[in-house]
Short mmCIF file of C-alpha atoms in Angstrom, two decimals:
data_model
loop_
_atom_site.label_atom_id
_atom_site.label_comp_id
_atom_site.label_asym_id
_atom_site.label_seq_id
_atom_site.Cartn_x
_atom_site.Cartn_y
_atom_site.Cartn_z
CA UNK I 1 0.02 0.06 -0.11
CA UNK I 2 1.44 3.43 -0.92
CA UNK I 3 2.18 5.40 2.09
CA UNK I 4 2.26 9.42 2.28
CA UNK I 5 5.36 11.14 1.33
CA UNK I 6 6.85 12.83 4.63
CA UNK I 7 8.83 16.19 4.79
CA UNK I 8 10.24 17.31 7.87
CA UNK I 9 7.99 19.81 10.15
CA UNK I 10 10.00 22.31 12.20
CA UNK I 11 9.46 21.18 15.67
CA UNK I 12 7.18 23.30 18.10
CA UNK I 13 9.24 26.16 19.46
CA UNK I 14 8.88 28.04 22.95
CA UNK I 15 7.03 30.76 23.35
CA UNK I 16 10.50 33.46 23.32
CA UNK I 17 11.55 31.77 20.14
CA UNK I 18 8.32 32.54 18.21
CA UNK I 19 8.46 36.52 18.61
CA UNK I 20 11.65 36.60 16.64
CA UNK I 21 11.36 38.73 13.46
CA UNK I 22 11.46 36.72 10.39
CA UNK I 23 14.71 35.61 8.82
CA UNK I 24 15.69 34.27 5.26
CA UNK I 25 16.17 30.64 6.23
CA UNK I 26 18.90 28.80 4.02
CA UNK I 27 18.32 26.03 1.77
CA UNK I 28 18.32 23.06 4.16
CA UNK I 29 15.28 21.02 3.56
CA UNK I 30 12.80 23.51 4.95
CA UNK I 31 11.36 24.26 1.95
CA UNK I 32 13.60 27.48 1.51
CA UNK I 33 14.85 28.41 -2.03
CA UNK I 34 18.05 28.98 -3.23
CA UNK I 35 19.64 32.21 -4.01
CA UNK I 36 19.05 32.38 -7.94
CA UNK I 37 21.98 32.34 -10.25
CA UNK I 38 22.13 35.22 -12.76
CA UNK I 39 22.48 34.56 -16.27
CA UNK I 40 25.23 36.22 -18.24
CA UNK I 41 22.71 38.32 -20.64
CA UNK I 42 20.77 41.46 -19.47
CA UNK I 43 21.32 43.23 -16.64
CA UNK I 44 22.54 41.01 -13.96
CA UNK I 45 20.10 42.71 -11.30
CA UNK I 46 16.94 42.20 -13.40
CA UNK I 47 17.85 38.46 -14.86
CA UNK I 48 18.52 37.60 -10.93
CA UNK I 49 15.21 39.16 -10.05
CA UNK I 50 13.24 37.33 -12.50
CA UNK I 51 15.06 34.03 -11.88
CA UNK I 52 14.05 34.11 -7.96
CA UNK I 53 10.37 35.19 -9.24
CA UNK I 54 10.02 32.26 -11.77
CA UNK I 55 11.82 29.94 -8.68
CA UNK I 56 9.42 31.37 -6.32
CA UNK I 57 6.23 30.42 -8.06
CA UNK I 58 7.49 27.16 -9.31
CA UNK I 59 8.13 26.37 -5.48
CA UNK I 60 4.93 27.76 -4.56
CA UNK I 61 2.87 25.76 -7.22
CA UNK I 62 5.00 22.49 -5.82
CA UNK I 63 2.87 23.31 -2.09
CA UNK I 64 -0.45 23.09 -4.09
CA UNK I 65 -0.68 19.82 -3.58
CA UNK I 66 -0.76 19.56 -0.13
CA UNK I 67 -4.43 21.79 -0.99
CA UNK I 68 -7.62 20.01 -0.34
CA UNK I 69 -11.32 20.66 -1.36
CA UNK I 70 -13.58 19.76 1.79
CA UNK I 71 -17.19 19.05 0.78
CA UNK I 72 -19.85 18.67 3.92
CA UNK I 73 -23.10 17.51 4.22
CA UNK I 74 -24.38 18.50 8.13
CA UNK I 75 -27.37 18.53 10.19
CA UNK I 76 -27.35 20.27 13.47
CA UNK I 77 -29.65 19.84 16.65
CA UNK I 78 -32.65 21.91 17.38
CA UNK I 79 -31.86 22.91 20.72
CA UNK I 80 -35.04 24.93 21.27
CA UNK I 81 -37.06 21.52 20.60
CA UNK I 82 -34.16 18.84 21.51
CA UNK I 83 -36.01 15.89 20.15
CA UNK I 84 -35.81 17.71 16.59
CA UNK I 85 -33.07 17.82 13.86
CA UNK I 86 -32.56 20.78 11.67
CA UNK I 87 -33.14 20.40 7.83
CA UNK I 88 -29.71 19.00 6.27
CA UNK I 89 -27.46 21.24 4.06
CA UNK I 90 -24.14 21.04 2.53
CA UNK I 91 -21.03 23.14 2.46
CA UNK I 92 -17.75 23.48 1.07
CA UNK I 93 -14.34 24.67 2.64
CA UNK I 94 -10.47 24.19 2.14
CA UNK I 95 -8.01 22.04 3.86
CA UNK I 96 -3.88 21.09 3.60
CA UNK I 97 -2.29 17.69 4.02
CA UNK I 98 -0.02 18.38 6.93
CA UNK I 99 2.67 15.46 8.29
CA UNK I 100 1.16 12.26 9.47
CA UNK I 101 -1.08 11.56 7.17
CA UNK I 102 -3.98 14.15 8.16
CA UNK I 103 -5.61 16.88 6.66
CA UNK I 104 -6.30 20.54 8.46
CA UNK I 105 -9.26 22.83 8.38
CA UNK I 106 -11.52 25.02 10.26
CA UNK I 107 -13.72 23.67 13.27
CA UNK I 108 -16.94 25.29 11.47
CA UNK I 109 -16.12 24.02 8.22
CA UNK I 110 -16.69 20.26 9.33
CA UNK I 111 -19.21 21.47 12.81
CA UNK I 112 -22.11 18.62 12.77
CA UNK I 113 -20.58 17.00 9.57
CA UNK I 114 -22.50 13.53 9.12
CA UNK I 115 -20.35 13.02 5.55
CA UNK I 116 -16.99 14.61 4.62
CA UNK I 117 -15.77 14.07 1.23
CA UNK I 118 -12.11 15.08 -0.03
CA UNK I 119 -10.56 16.24 -3.17
CA UNK I 120 -6.89 17.09 -4.22
CA UNK I 121 -5.99 19.22 -6.17
CA UNK I 122 -6.04 18.44 -9.98
CA UNK I 123 -7.99 14.88 -9.50
CA UNK I 124 -11.74 14.95 -9.94
CA UNK I 125 -12.29 11.86 -7.57
CA UNK I 126 -13.75 12.53 -3.92
CA UNK I 127 -12.32 10.37 -0.93
CA UNK I 128 -14.65 9.76 1.93
CA UNK I 129 -13.08 11.46 4.91
CA UNK I 130 -13.42 11.51 8.76
CA UNK I 131 -12.95 13.61 11.59
CA UNK I 132 -10.21 12.67 14.05
CA UNK I 133 -10.51 15.75 16.40
CA UNK I 134 -12.57 19.08 16.85
CA UNK I 135 -11.16 22.20 18.36
CA UNK I 136 -14.10 24.67 18.71
CA UNK I 137 -12.25 27.25 20.65
CA UNK I 138 -9.44 27.24 18.38
CA UNK I 139 -11.70 26.76 15.05
CA UNK I 140 -9.40 24.12 13.99
CA UNK I 141 -10.23 20.28 13.04
CA UNK I 142 -8.07 17.11 11.94
CA UNK I 143 -9.11 15.00 9.31
CA UNK I 144 -7.91 11.64 7.59
CA UNK I 145 -9.13 9.97 4.57
CA UNK I 146 -11.75 6.82 5.78
CA UNK I 147 -10.10 3.63 6.44
CA UNK I 148 -12.34 1.92 3.49
CA UNK I 149 -11.29 4.50 0.92
CA UNK I 150 -7.24 3.30 0.98
CA UNK I 151 -8.18 -0.16 -0.66
CA UNK I 152 -9.98 0.92 -4.01
CA UNK I 153 -7.76 2.06 -6.46
CA UNK I 154 -5.28 5.08 -6.11
CA UNK I 155 -4.01 6.47 -3.12
CA UNK I 156 -4.84 9.24 -1.52
CA UNK I 157 -1.57 9.86 -0.71
CA UNK I 158 -0.05 9.48 -4.19
CA UNK I 159 1.74 12.79 -5.36
CA UNK I 160 0.77 14.58 -2.21
CA UNK I 161 3.51 16.64 -0.34
CA UNK I 162 2.77 17.80 3.00
CA UNK I 163 2.94 21.62 3.84
CA UNK I 164 5.71 22.55 6.26
CA UNK I 165 5.30 25.35 9.10
CA UNK I 166 6.98 28.42 9.47
CA UNK I 167 8.64 28.42 12.75
CA UNK I 168 8.16 32.19 13.71
CA UNK I 169 5.40 34.89 13.37
CA UNK I 170 5.65 36.89 10.20
CA UNK I 171 6.83 40.22 9.81
CA UNK I 172 4.85 43.29 9.11
CA UNK I 173 4.46 43.93 5.15
CA UNK I 174 5.62 40.13 5.15
CA UNK I 175 4.20 39.05 1.86
CA UNK I 176 1.48 36.13 2.03
CA UNK I 177 -0.44 33.88 -0.36
CA UNK I 178 -4.06 32.56 0.45
CA UNK I 179 -4.98 29.29 -1.68
CA UNK I 180 -8.68 27.71 -1.41
CA UNK I 181 -11.41 27.20 -3.44
CA UNK I 182 -13.74 29.99 -2.27
CA UNK I 183 -17.10 30.93 -4.10
CA UNK I 184 -17.05 32.61 -7.41
CA UNK I 185 -15.46 29.22 -9.31
CA UNK I 186 -14.87 25.48 -8.82
CA UNK I 187 -10.97 25.48 -9.49
CA UNK I 188 -7.88 26.73 -7.22
CA UNK I 189 -7.71 30.41 -6.24
CA UNK I 190 -4.83 32.09 -5.32
CA UNK I 191 -4.78 35.75 -3.69
CA UNK I 192 -1.87 37.78 -2.67
CA UNK I 193 -1.46 40.44 0.19
CA UNK I 194 0.53 41.15 2.96
CA UNK I 195 0.82 41.03 7.24
CA UNK I 196 -0.80 44.01 7.84
CA UNK I 197 -1.21 43.09 11.71
CA UNK I 198 -0.70 40.95 14.35
CA UNK I 199 -3.00 41.17 16.86
CA UNK I 200 -4.78 39.47 19.68
CA UNK I 201 -8.73 38.44 19.21
CA UNK I 202 -11.68 36.46 20.14
CA UNK I 203 -12.24 33.51 17.90
CA UNK I 204 -15.89 33.00 18.53
CA UNK I 205 -18.26 35.00 16.62
CA UNK I 206 -22.06 35.21 16.35
CA UNK I 207 -24.56 35.85 19.63
CA UNK I 208 -22.53 33.72 21.68
CA UNK I 209 -19.01 35.68 21.17
CA UNK I 210 -18.95 36.61 24.75
CA UNK I 211 -18.40 33.05 26.18
CA UNK I 212 -14.75 32.85 24.76
CA UNK I 213 -12.01 31.48 26.91
CA UNK I 214 -9.68 34.41 25.95
CA UNK I 215 -8.38 36.38 22.91
CA UNK I 216 -5.92 34.27 20.53
CA UNK I 217 -3.17 35.67 18.64
CA UNK I 218 -3.90 36.57 15.06
CA UNK I 219 -2.62 37.49 11.80
CA UNK I 220 -4.63 40.05 9.86
CA UNK I 221 -4.06 40.17 5.84
CA UNK I 222 -5.33 42.29 3.25
CA UNK I 223 -5.55 39.22 0.48
CA UNK I 224 -9.18 38.35 -0.34
CA UNK I 225 -11.03 35.72 1.98
CA UNK I 226 -14.22 34.47 0.86
CA UNK I 227 -16.55 31.80 1.60
CA UNK I 228 -14.81 28.54 0.99
CA UNK I 229 -11.46 29.14 1.63
CA UNK I 230 -12.13 28.38 4.91
CA UNK I 231 -9.48 26.36 6.42
CA UNK I 232 -6.94 26.64 3.63
CA UNK I 233 -3.15 27.75 4.16
CA UNK I 234 -1.58 30.88 3.71
CA UNK I 235 1.81 30.31 2.28
CA UNK I 236 5.14 33.10 3.18
CA UNK I 237 7.62 33.67 0.03
CA UNK I 238 9.51 30.40 0.90
CA UNK I 239 6.68 28.45 0.56
CA UNK I 240 6.02 27.35 4.16
CA UNK I 241 2.62 27.48 6.03
CA UNK I 242 2.06 30.62 8.27
CA UNK I 243 -1.03 30.20 8.97
CA UNK I 244 -4.63 29.05 7.97
CA UNK I 245 -7.50 31.27 6.89
CA UNK I 246 -10.50 31.28 9.00
CA UNK I 247 -12.70 34.91 9.48
CA UNK I 248 -12.98 38.32 7.19
CA UNK I 249 -14.70 41.36 8.23
CA UNK I 250 -17.72 42.37 6.44
CA UNK I 251 -19.69 45.42 6.43
CA UNK I 252 -18.06 48.73 5.29
CA UNK I 253 -14.53 47.00 5.92
CA UNK I 254 -12.81 46.03 3.22
CA UNK I 255 -9.82 44.13 2.65
CA UNK I 256 -9.27 42.87 5.99
CA UNK I 257 -8.92 38.76 6.40
CA UNK I 258 -7.40 36.79 9.54
CA UNK I 259 -5.61 33.94 9.76
CA UNK I 260 -4.79 31.31 12.52
CA UNK I 261 -0.86 31.80 13.03
CA UNK I 262 1.55 28.48 13.16
CA UNK I 263 1.59 28.26 16.98
CA UNK I 264 -1.88 28.17 18.13
CA UNK I 265 -1.99 25.19 15.08
CA UNK I 266 0.87 23.30 16.33
CA UNK I 267 -0.38 23.43 20.29
CA UNK I 268 -3.52 22.16 18.92
CA UNK I 269 -1.70 19.62 17.02
CA UNK I 270 0.25 18.78 19.88
CA UNK I 271 -2.45 19.00 22.06
CA UNK I 272 -4.57 16.09 19.68
CA UNK I 273 -1.49 14.12 19.39
CA UNK I 274 -1.41 13.81 23.31
CA UNK I 275 -4.95 12.03 23.55
CA UNK I 276 -8.23 14.00 23.66
CA UNK I 277 -8.55 17.26 22.70
CA UNK I 278 -9.44 19.69 26.06
CA UNK I 279 -9.75 23.27 24.51
CA UNK I 280 -7.52 26.13 25.60
CA UNK I 281 -6.48 27.35 29.43
CA UNK I 282 -9.48 29.94 30.37
CA UNK I 283 -8.18 33.48 31.51
CA UNK I 284 -8.72 32.85 35.30
CA UNK I 285 -9.34 36.75 35.78
CA UNK I 286 -11.43 39.74 34.52
CA UNK I 287 -9.44 42.94 34.97
CA UNK I 288 -10.16 46.78 33.97
CA UNK I 289 -6.91 49.11 32.97
CA UNK I 290 -5.69 51.19 35.95
CA UNK I 291 -5.19 54.88 33.98
CA UNK I 292 -7.14 56.92 36.75
CA UNK I 293 -4.73 58.57 38.81
CA UNK I 294 -7.36 58.42 41.95
CA UNK I 295 -7.39 54.50 41.46
CA UNK I 296 -4.34 53.77 41.31
CA UNK I 297 -3.59 55.75 44.73
CA UNK I 298 -6.31 53.73 46.15
CA UNK I 299 -4.64 50.38 45.20
CA UNK I 300 -1.06 52.14 46.30
CA UNK I 301 0.32 51.62 42.98
CA UNK I 302 3.52 53.55 42.57
CA UNK I 303 3.90 56.14 39.60
CA UNK I 304 6.60 54.21 37.79
CA UNK I 305 4.62 50.77 37.76
CA UNK I 306 2.13 49.87 35.31
CA UNK I 307 -0.42 47.09 35.13
CA UNK I 308 -4.38 46.09 35.22
CA UNK I 309 -6.58 45.56 38.05
CA UNK I 310 -8.39 42.43 38.90
CA UNK I 311 -12.09 43.17 39.06
CA UNK I 312 -13.27 38.98 39.21
CA UNK I 313 -11.24 35.92 39.65
CA UNK I 314 -11.93 32.08 39.40
CA UNK I 315 -11.11 30.44 43.07
CA UNK I 316 -11.00 27.19 41.10
CA UNK I 317 -7.79 28.51 38.85
CA UNK I 318 -4.45 27.08 40.47
CA UNK I 319 -2.73 30.37 39.76
CA UNK I 320 -4.45 31.88 42.64
CA UNK I 321 -4.94 35.63 41.56
CA UNK I 322 -7.12 37.70 43.51
CA UNK I 323 -9.58 40.33 43.39
CA UNK I 324 -7.78 43.97 43.52
CA UNK I 325 -4.92 42.55 42.88
CA UNK I 326 -2.47 44.52 40.09
CA UNK I 327 -0.88 42.59 37.28
CA UNK I 328 2.48 43.61 36.73
CA UNK I 329 3.90 40.99 34.54
CA UNK I 330 3.10 37.54 32.93
CA UNK I 331 5.84 35.43 32.54
CA UNK I 332 8.78 37.95 32.37
CA UNK I 333 6.70 40.32 29.94
CA UNK I 334 5.27 44.07 31.49
CA UNK I 335 1.55 44.91 31.28
CA UNK I 336 0.90 48.28 30.15
CA UNK I 337 -1.99 50.44 31.99
CA UNK I 338 -4.33 49.38 29.35
CA UNK I 339 -3.61 45.76 29.36
CA UNK I 340 -1.09 45.44 26.60
CA UNK I 341 2.28 43.81 26.43
CA UNK I 342 5.44 43.79 24.20
CA UNK I 343 5.16 40.84 21.12
CA UNK I 344 7.63 42.19 19.59
CA UNK I 345 9.52 45.81 19.38
CA UNK I 346 7.01 48.41 18.90
CA UNK I 347 4.19 45.71 18.76
CA UNK I 348 1.97 45.62 21.68
CA UNK I 349 -1.06 43.09 21.77
CA UNK I 350 -3.68 42.00 24.88
CA UNK I 351 -1.90 40.24 27.50
CA UNK I 352 -4.62 37.36 27.25
CA UNK I 353 -2.32 35.59 24.40
CA UNK I 354 0.33 34.76 26.99
CA UNK I 355 -2.37 32.82 29.01
CA UNK I 356 -4.07 31.01 25.90
CA UNK I 357 -1.59 30.13 23.71
CA UNK I 358 0.30 27.91 25.87
CA UNK I 359 0.14 23.97 25.80
CA UNK I 360 -1.85 22.24 28.67
CA UNK I 361 0.13 21.98 31.82
CA UNK I 362 2.84 24.63 30.96
CA UNK I 363 3.24 26.80 33.87
CA UNK I 364 2.34 30.47 33.98
CA UNK I 365 4.13 33.24 35.75
CA UNK I 366 2.35 35.88 37.34
CA UNK I 367 3.52 39.09 39.54
CA UNK I 368 0.85 41.00 41.19
CA UNK I 369 1.10 43.78 43.04
CA UNK I 370 -1.38 42.79 46.61
CA UNK I 371 -2.03 45.54 49.03
CA UNK I 372 1.34 47.18 48.23
CA UNK I 373 3.78 44.25 48.03
CA UNK I 374 4.85 42.50 45.23
CA UNK I 375 3.59 38.40 45.22
CA UNK I 376 5.08 36.02 42.61
CA UNK I 377 2.76 33.87 41.48
CA UNK I 378 2.89 30.49 39.52
CA UNK I 379 1.07 28.01 38.35
CA UNK I 380 -0.26 25.63 35.26
CA UNK I 381 -3.55 27.06 34.03
CA UNK I 382 -6.60 25.02 33.06
CA UNK I 383 -10.22 25.28 31.60
CA UNK I 384 -12.48 26.20 34.70
CA UNK I 385 -15.65 24.79 35.55
CA UNK I 386 -18.89 26.23 33.46
CA UNK I 387 -22.37 27.46 34.48
CA UNK I 388 -23.04 28.10 30.79
CA UNK I 389 -21.97 25.24 27.86
CA UNK I 390 -20.66 26.45 25.08
CA UNK I 391 -20.24 23.95 22.37
CA UNK I 392 -22.15 21.37 21.14
CA UNK I 393 -20.63 18.01 21.28
CA UNK I 394 -18.41 19.08 23.78
CA UNK I 395 -19.67 20.34 26.80
CA UNK I 396 -23.17 20.47 26.13
CA UNK I 397 -26.04 18.29 24.19
CA UNK I 398 -29.42 18.71 23.08
CA UNK I 399 -31.35 16.79 26.19
CA UNK I 400 -34.48 17.27 27.76
CA UNK I 401 -36.92 16.32 30.28
CA UNK I 402 -40.50 16.65 29.91
CA UNK I 403 -43.15 16.26 32.97
CA UNK I 404 -46.99 17.01 32.45
CA UNK I 405 -46.10 18.57 29.23
CA UNK I 406 -43.52 21.11 31.02
CA UNK I 407 -40.32 21.10 28.81
CA UNK I 408 -37.00 21.63 30.62
CA UNK I 409 -33.26 22.01 29.02
CA UNK I 410 -30.33 23.89 30.51
CA UNK I 411 -29.41 26.64 29.07
CA UNK I 412 -26.89 26.99 27.10
CA UNK I 413 -24.64 28.56 24.11
CA UNK I 414 -26.13 26.96 21.28
CA UNK I 415 -29.92 28.33 21.98
CA UNK I 416 -28.72 31.55 21.19
CA UNK I 417 -26.74 30.32 17.67
CA UNK I 418 -30.07 27.95 17.35
CA UNK I 419 -31.97 29.08 13.79
CA UNK I 420 -35.13 28.63 16.15
CA UNK I 421 -34.16 31.36 18.57
CA UNK I 422 -34.95 34.11 16.97
CA UNK I 423 -38.64 34.32 18.00
CA UNK I 424 -37.20 34.13 21.72
CA UNK I 425 -34.14 35.63 21.31
CA UNK I 426 -34.67 38.71 23.59
CA UNK I 427 -35.85 36.10 26.15
CA UNK I 428 -32.86 33.73 25.84
CA UNK I 429 -30.04 36.63 25.66
CA UNK I 430 -31.51 38.30 29.06
CA UNK I 431 -31.30 34.71 31.06
CA UNK I 432 -28.01 34.61 29.42
CA UNK I 433 -26.97 38.15 30.54
CA UNK I 434 -28.34 37.37 33.89
CA UNK I 435 -26.37 34.13 34.82
CA UNK I 436 -22.96 35.42 33.01
CA UNK I 437 -23.20 38.50 35.69
CA UNK I 438 -23.37 35.66 38.18
CA UNK I 439 -21.27 32.36 36.54
CA UNK I 440 -17.71 34.24 37.08
CA UNK I 441 -16.62 32.36 39.08
CA UNK I 442 -19.37 29.32 38.77
CA UNK I 443 -21.56 29.12 41.90
CA UNK I 444 -20.59 25.46 41.97
CA UNK I 445 -18.08 23.10 41.33
CA UNK I 446 -14.31 21.83 42.80
CA UNK I 447 -11.98 22.56 39.91
CA UNK I 448 -11.23 20.97 36.54
CA UNK I 449 -13.96 18.68 35.81
CA UNK I 450 -15.67 19.68 38.72
CA UNK I 451 -19.56 19.20 39.06
CA UNK I 452 -21.32 22.39 37.67
CA UNK I 453 -24.99 23.32 38.83
CA UNK I 454 -26.75 23.25 35.63
CA UNK I 455 -29.24 26.34 34.60
CA UNK I 456 -32.71 24.65 33.96
CA UNK I 457 -34.97 26.36 31.88
CA UNK I 458 -38.55 26.11 31.25
CA UNK I 459 -38.76 26.32 27.23
CA UNK I 460 -42.72 25.41 26.68
CA UNK I 461 -45.69 23.72 27.86
CA UNK I 462 -47.02 21.15 25.49
CA UNK I 463 -51.00 21.49 25.68
CA UNK I 464 -52.70 18.96 27.53
CA UNK I 465 -55.52 18.75 30.24
CA UNK I 466 -53.75 18.38 33.39
CA UNK I 467 -51.63 21.64 32.51
CA UNK I 468 -54.56 24.06 31.19
CA UNK I 469 -54.32 27.44 32.48
CA UNK I 470 -50.79 27.20 32.46
CA UNK I 471 -49.93 29.43 29.39
CA UNK I 472 -47.65 32.34 30.45
CA UNK I 473 -44.66 30.63 32.17
CA UNK I 474 -42.12 29.77 29.41
CA UNK I 475 -38.73 31.04 29.35
CA UNK I 476 -38.15 30.86 33.03
CA UNK I 477 -35.56 29.70 35.22
CA UNK I 478 -36.41 26.13 37.58
CA UNK I 479 -35.63 27.37 41.26
CA UNK I 480 -36.93 24.68 42.73
CA UNK I 481 -39.04 21.20 42.61
CA UNK I 482 -40.94 20.42 45.88
CA UNK I 483 -38.72 22.92 48.02
CA UNK I 484 -35.24 21.67 46.87
CA UNK I 485 -33.05 22.73 44.11
CA UNK I 486 -32.24 20.23 41.33
CA UNK I 487 -28.49 20.52 40.01
CA UNK I 488 -28.79 18.60 36.73
CA UNK I 489 -31.76 17.66 34.27
CA UNK I 490 -30.84 13.93 35.15
CA UNK I 491 -31.35 15.18 39.15
CA UNK I 492 -34.59 16.90 38.01
CA UNK I 493 -35.79 13.63 36.38
CA UNK I 494 -34.60 11.40 39.25
CA UNK I 495 -36.76 13.75 41.68
CA UNK I 496 -39.86 13.49 39.81
CA UNK I 497 -40.25 9.63 39.80
CA UNK I 498 -39.25 9.91 43.69
CA UNK I 499 -42.39 11.53 44.00
CA UNK I 500 -44.98 9.28 45.17
CA UNK I 501 -48.49 8.78 43.88
CA UNK I 502 -51.30 10.86 45.30
CA UNK I 503 -48.50 13.73 46.15
CA UNK I 504 -48.06 17.02 44.09
CA UNK I 505 -45.37 18.58 41.99
CA UNK I 506 -44.78 21.98 43.07
CA UNK I 507 -42.49 23.76 40.46
CA UNK I 508 -40.97 27.58 41.66
CA UNK I 509 -39.53 29.54 39.28
CA UNK I 510 -36.89 32.49 39.52
CA UNK I 511 -37.59 35.90 38.26
CA UNK I 512 -40.91 36.48 40.81
CA UNK I 513 -41.68 33.08 42.27
CA UNK I 514 -43.71 31.93 39.62
CA UNK I 515 -45.31 28.61 40.83
CA UNK I 516 -46.33 25.59 38.80
CA UNK I 517 -48.37 22.92 40.29
CA UNK I 518 -49.18 19.16 38.78
CA UNK I 519 -50.53 15.72 39.90
CA UNK I 520 -47.74 13.80 39.88
CA UNK I 521 -50.20 10.55 39.18
CA UNK I 522 -51.91 12.68 36.17
CA UNK I 523 -48.41 13.31 35.00
CA UNK I 524 -46.96 9.92 34.63
CA UNK I 525 -50.39 8.65 33.24
CA UNK I 526 -50.05 11.47 30.41
CA UNK I 527 -46.45 11.08 29.15
CA UNK I 528 -47.17 8.42 26.49
CA UNK I 529 -50.56 10.59 25.13
CA UNK I 530 -48.51 13.76 25.42
CA UNK I 531 -45.11 12.18 23.49
CA UNK I 532 -47.33 10.86 20.93
CA UNK I 533 -49.47 13.86 20.33
CA UNK I 534 -46.05 15.89 19.51
CA UNK I 535 -44.06 12.75 17.73
CA UNK I 536 -41.28 13.21 20.54
#
């Protein structure tokens, strides 16, 4: 059986090495080009430049063999009516082959995928693909050719050269080529631009953008990125990959696209190689700028000291940052009064990337000013317990409990993103804002993996004789059942089953103390009829 062609990939570098300026590498097998030799005719400098351009174009074209068209059929659950699924839909994206016989693309390309097809550049055949790993917080996914496809005719890997990673962040004004299969045609598309900005950005978009773990490094470019480019590689002049296309800024903005930089991609791949991907570490505190003179004097901050003031801190983080601490530096990098740190000379970005851009288990050192005294803190970061789940298939699923026609679900971010939520968007958003305001740090739980009390929501009352008269109690947070507060949907169902026949079920809801009372025996007897009537 033909095996994939393997090339050497530059190993993951420590964080400080990533911030060195891009230099011109030598021809040592990393994909860099040797200097072009000038011909004896014409102007030597012009000929040499022309030869270099031709060689660069040839090297870039050689990298096209790693490009893959990703065709996806998907269907997503209905979080408003959790017993249903949305209509099937199709989309296209891009990806590229990396070392180890794997294909990297964006998470949003294969989100909720039920069928994945892969087509190499210049080949009409489609191979069936499978999703190996998903990273919704970094918008990356890892694919492979399905094992059933390898024995059928030509191997997918024939003629494929894996892409090579660039080992450093590209300098501003560095040339980049974005390659993929965007809308507007069916063949490969190549756009050229420059790196116009290196910043720290929230990767999460849409109604639940507030529920991110923290900002991550991002490359802003002026090359065109359109629908279908998602997941495609961006090459620098030496033919190595500097990032993965994943977003563009629409509206009045023009020529603004975003790449996921190499470091974020390599951290994702390293986490997948170590086992199941569990996500990036959460920023364990919230902070505000410290530019007001009175505020600085209140917290005894010297005039020659800069930092940010911690306003909320998670008790579940091993780092030990407290409310009213002034964060002075992170991993030796000085924090400005506006929360910025130096990325490279004369380039400032948010301090959050120092916390989210690490591999799991890597220690973080934070110097804080506490009560006028400097305190050094050091600990590995992790994900924090979440009262409000963020991603379908990771920390939340469309589970539900129906009692006497009352539909209970867990409040979560996918509810805001669901197509059916438009008619109830205001009610859901108000509930989410209320819960977010009181869920940092989480109200319950005991560290990473600890149990967190779920927010149970009454979304609908399915009409039935036993619940007649209760018509305006939907979109309420359940407080107690018969005086006890259920910590999860499973606990609610168990409490319901434990109530003896002949007794009553008294549901009390927050925001005004609304109450619904039902007969337990009638609820159990009517359950089959209610489910059948509503095709549940």
